[in-house]
PDB file of C-alpha atoms in Angstrom:
ATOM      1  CA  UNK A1191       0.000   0.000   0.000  1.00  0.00           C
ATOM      2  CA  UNK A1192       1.650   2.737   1.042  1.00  0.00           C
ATOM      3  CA  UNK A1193       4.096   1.711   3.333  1.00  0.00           C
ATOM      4  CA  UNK A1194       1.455   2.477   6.226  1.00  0.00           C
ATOM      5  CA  UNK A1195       1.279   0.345   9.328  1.00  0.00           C
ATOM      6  CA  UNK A1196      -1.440  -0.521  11.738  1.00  0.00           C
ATOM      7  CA  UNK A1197      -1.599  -3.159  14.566  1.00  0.00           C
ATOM      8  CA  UNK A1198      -5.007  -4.519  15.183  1.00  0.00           C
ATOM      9  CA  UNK A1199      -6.842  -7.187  16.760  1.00  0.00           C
ATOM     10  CA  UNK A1200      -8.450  -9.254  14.630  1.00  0.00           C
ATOM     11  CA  UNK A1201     -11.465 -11.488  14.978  1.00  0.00           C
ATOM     12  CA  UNK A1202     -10.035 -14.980  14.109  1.00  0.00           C
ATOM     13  CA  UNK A1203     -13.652 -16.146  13.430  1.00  0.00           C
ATOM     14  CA  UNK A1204     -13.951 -13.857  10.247  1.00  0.00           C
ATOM     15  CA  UNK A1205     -13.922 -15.423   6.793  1.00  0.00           C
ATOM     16  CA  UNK A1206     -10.591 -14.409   5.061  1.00  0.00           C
ATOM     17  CA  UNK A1207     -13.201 -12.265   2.558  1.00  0.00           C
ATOM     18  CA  UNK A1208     -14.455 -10.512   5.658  1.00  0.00           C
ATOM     19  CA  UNK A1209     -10.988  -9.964   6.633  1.00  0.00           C
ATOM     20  CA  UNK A1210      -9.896  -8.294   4.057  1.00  0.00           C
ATOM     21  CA  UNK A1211     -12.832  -6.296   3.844  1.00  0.00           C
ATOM     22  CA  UNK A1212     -12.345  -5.110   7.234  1.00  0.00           C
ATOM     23  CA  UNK A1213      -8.380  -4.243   6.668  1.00  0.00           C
ATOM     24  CA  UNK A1214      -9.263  -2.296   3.188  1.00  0.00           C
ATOM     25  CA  UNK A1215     -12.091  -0.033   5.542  1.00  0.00           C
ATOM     26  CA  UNK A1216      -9.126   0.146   7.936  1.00  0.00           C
ATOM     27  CA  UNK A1217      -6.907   1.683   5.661  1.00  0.00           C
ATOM     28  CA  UNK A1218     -10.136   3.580   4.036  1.00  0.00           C
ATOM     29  CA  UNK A1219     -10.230   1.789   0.725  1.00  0.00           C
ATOM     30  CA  UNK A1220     -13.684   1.288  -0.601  1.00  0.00           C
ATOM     31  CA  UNK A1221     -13.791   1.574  -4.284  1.00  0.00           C
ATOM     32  CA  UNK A1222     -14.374  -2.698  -5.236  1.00  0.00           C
ATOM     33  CA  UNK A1223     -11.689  -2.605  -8.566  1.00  0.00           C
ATOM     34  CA  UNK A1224      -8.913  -1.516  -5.839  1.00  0.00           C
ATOM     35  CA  UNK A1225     -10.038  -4.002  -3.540  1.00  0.00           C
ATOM     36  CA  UNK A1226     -10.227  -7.246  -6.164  1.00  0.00           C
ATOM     37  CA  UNK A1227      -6.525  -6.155  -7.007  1.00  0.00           C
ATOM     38  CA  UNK A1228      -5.265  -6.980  -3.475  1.00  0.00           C
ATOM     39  CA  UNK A1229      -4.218 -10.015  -2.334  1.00  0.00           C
ATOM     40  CA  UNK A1230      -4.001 -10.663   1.483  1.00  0.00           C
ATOM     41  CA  UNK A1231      -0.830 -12.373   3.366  1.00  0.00           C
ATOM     42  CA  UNK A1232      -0.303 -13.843   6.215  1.00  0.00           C
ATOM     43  CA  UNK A1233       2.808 -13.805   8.267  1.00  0.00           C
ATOM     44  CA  UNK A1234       3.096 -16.697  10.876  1.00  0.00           C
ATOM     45  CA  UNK A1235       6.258 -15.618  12.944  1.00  0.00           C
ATOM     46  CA  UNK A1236       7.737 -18.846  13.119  1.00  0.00           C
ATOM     47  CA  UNK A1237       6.937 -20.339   9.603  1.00  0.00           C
ATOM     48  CA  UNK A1238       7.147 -17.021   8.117  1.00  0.00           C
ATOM     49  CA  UNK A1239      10.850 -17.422   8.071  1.00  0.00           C
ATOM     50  CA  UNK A1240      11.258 -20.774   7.346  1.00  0.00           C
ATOM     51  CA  UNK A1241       8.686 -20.779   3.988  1.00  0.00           C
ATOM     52  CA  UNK A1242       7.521 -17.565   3.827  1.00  0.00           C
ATOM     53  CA  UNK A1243       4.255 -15.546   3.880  1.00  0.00           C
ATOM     54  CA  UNK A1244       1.173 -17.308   3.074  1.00  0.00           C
ATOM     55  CA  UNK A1245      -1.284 -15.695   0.461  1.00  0.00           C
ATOM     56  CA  UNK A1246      -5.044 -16.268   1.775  1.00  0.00           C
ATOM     57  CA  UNK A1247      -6.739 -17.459  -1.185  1.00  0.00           C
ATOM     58  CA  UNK A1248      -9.641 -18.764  -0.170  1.00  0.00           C
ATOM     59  CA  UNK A1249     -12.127 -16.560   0.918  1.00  0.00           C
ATOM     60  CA  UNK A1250     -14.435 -19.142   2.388  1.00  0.00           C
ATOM     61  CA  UNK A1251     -12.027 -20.378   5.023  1.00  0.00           C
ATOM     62  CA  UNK A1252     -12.056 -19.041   8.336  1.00  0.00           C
ATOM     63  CA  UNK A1253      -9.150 -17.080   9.994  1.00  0.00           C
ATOM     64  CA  UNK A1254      -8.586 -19.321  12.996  1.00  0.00           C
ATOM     65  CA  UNK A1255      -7.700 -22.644  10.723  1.00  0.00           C
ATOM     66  CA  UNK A1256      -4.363 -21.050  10.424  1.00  0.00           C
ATOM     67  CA  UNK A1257      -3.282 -20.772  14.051  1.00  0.00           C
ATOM     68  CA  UNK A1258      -2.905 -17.382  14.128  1.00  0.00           C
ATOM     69  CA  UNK A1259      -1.383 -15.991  17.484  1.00  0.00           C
ATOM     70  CA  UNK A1260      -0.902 -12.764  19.086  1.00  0.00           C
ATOM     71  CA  UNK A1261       2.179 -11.126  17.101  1.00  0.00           C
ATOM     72  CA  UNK A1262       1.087 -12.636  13.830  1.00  0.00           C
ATOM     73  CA  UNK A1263       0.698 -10.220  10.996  1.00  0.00           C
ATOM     74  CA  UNK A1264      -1.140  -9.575   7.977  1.00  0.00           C
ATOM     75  CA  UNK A1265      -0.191  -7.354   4.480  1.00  0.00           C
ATOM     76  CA  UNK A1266      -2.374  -5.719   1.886  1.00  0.00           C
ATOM     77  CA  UNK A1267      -0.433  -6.085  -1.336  1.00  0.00           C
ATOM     78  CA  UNK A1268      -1.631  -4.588  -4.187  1.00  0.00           C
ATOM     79  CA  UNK A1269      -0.897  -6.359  -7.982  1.00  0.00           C
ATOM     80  CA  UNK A1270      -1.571  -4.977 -11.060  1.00  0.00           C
ATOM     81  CA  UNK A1271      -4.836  -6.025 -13.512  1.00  0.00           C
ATOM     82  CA  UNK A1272      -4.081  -8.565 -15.591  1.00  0.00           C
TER      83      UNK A1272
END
């Protein structure tokens, strides 16, 4: 995004869709063509550095089937159309 940074709680029941719904309002991005060119990531802090970020593709699946835990984090990236 812009390089801006916010820590949150998040509510590991969401849907990943409802996630990144509610990080886009956080960072006050409405319009829907911005929003269906970000893809969501999530950074566990102890697989992170062994594989890497995880993209959430699936916006079906809920937030806690990942494990997350407190110092966890999430990025917004944005890609361009295709």
């Amino acid at each position: 995004m812009s390089g801006k940074e916010v820590w949150y709680n998040i509510n590991v029941n969401l849907k990943v869709s409802q996630a990144k719904r509610h990080f886009c309002n956080l960072f006050n991005i409405t319009n829907q063509h911005e929003i269906k060119h970000l893809k969501l990531f999530y950074f566990d802090q102890v697989m992170s550095q062994i594989q890497g970020p995880e993209e959430l593709k699936y916006p079906n699946r809920n937030l806690y089937s990942y494990q997350i835990e407190t110092g966890d984090l999430f990025e917004l990236v944005r890609y361009p159309d295709s």
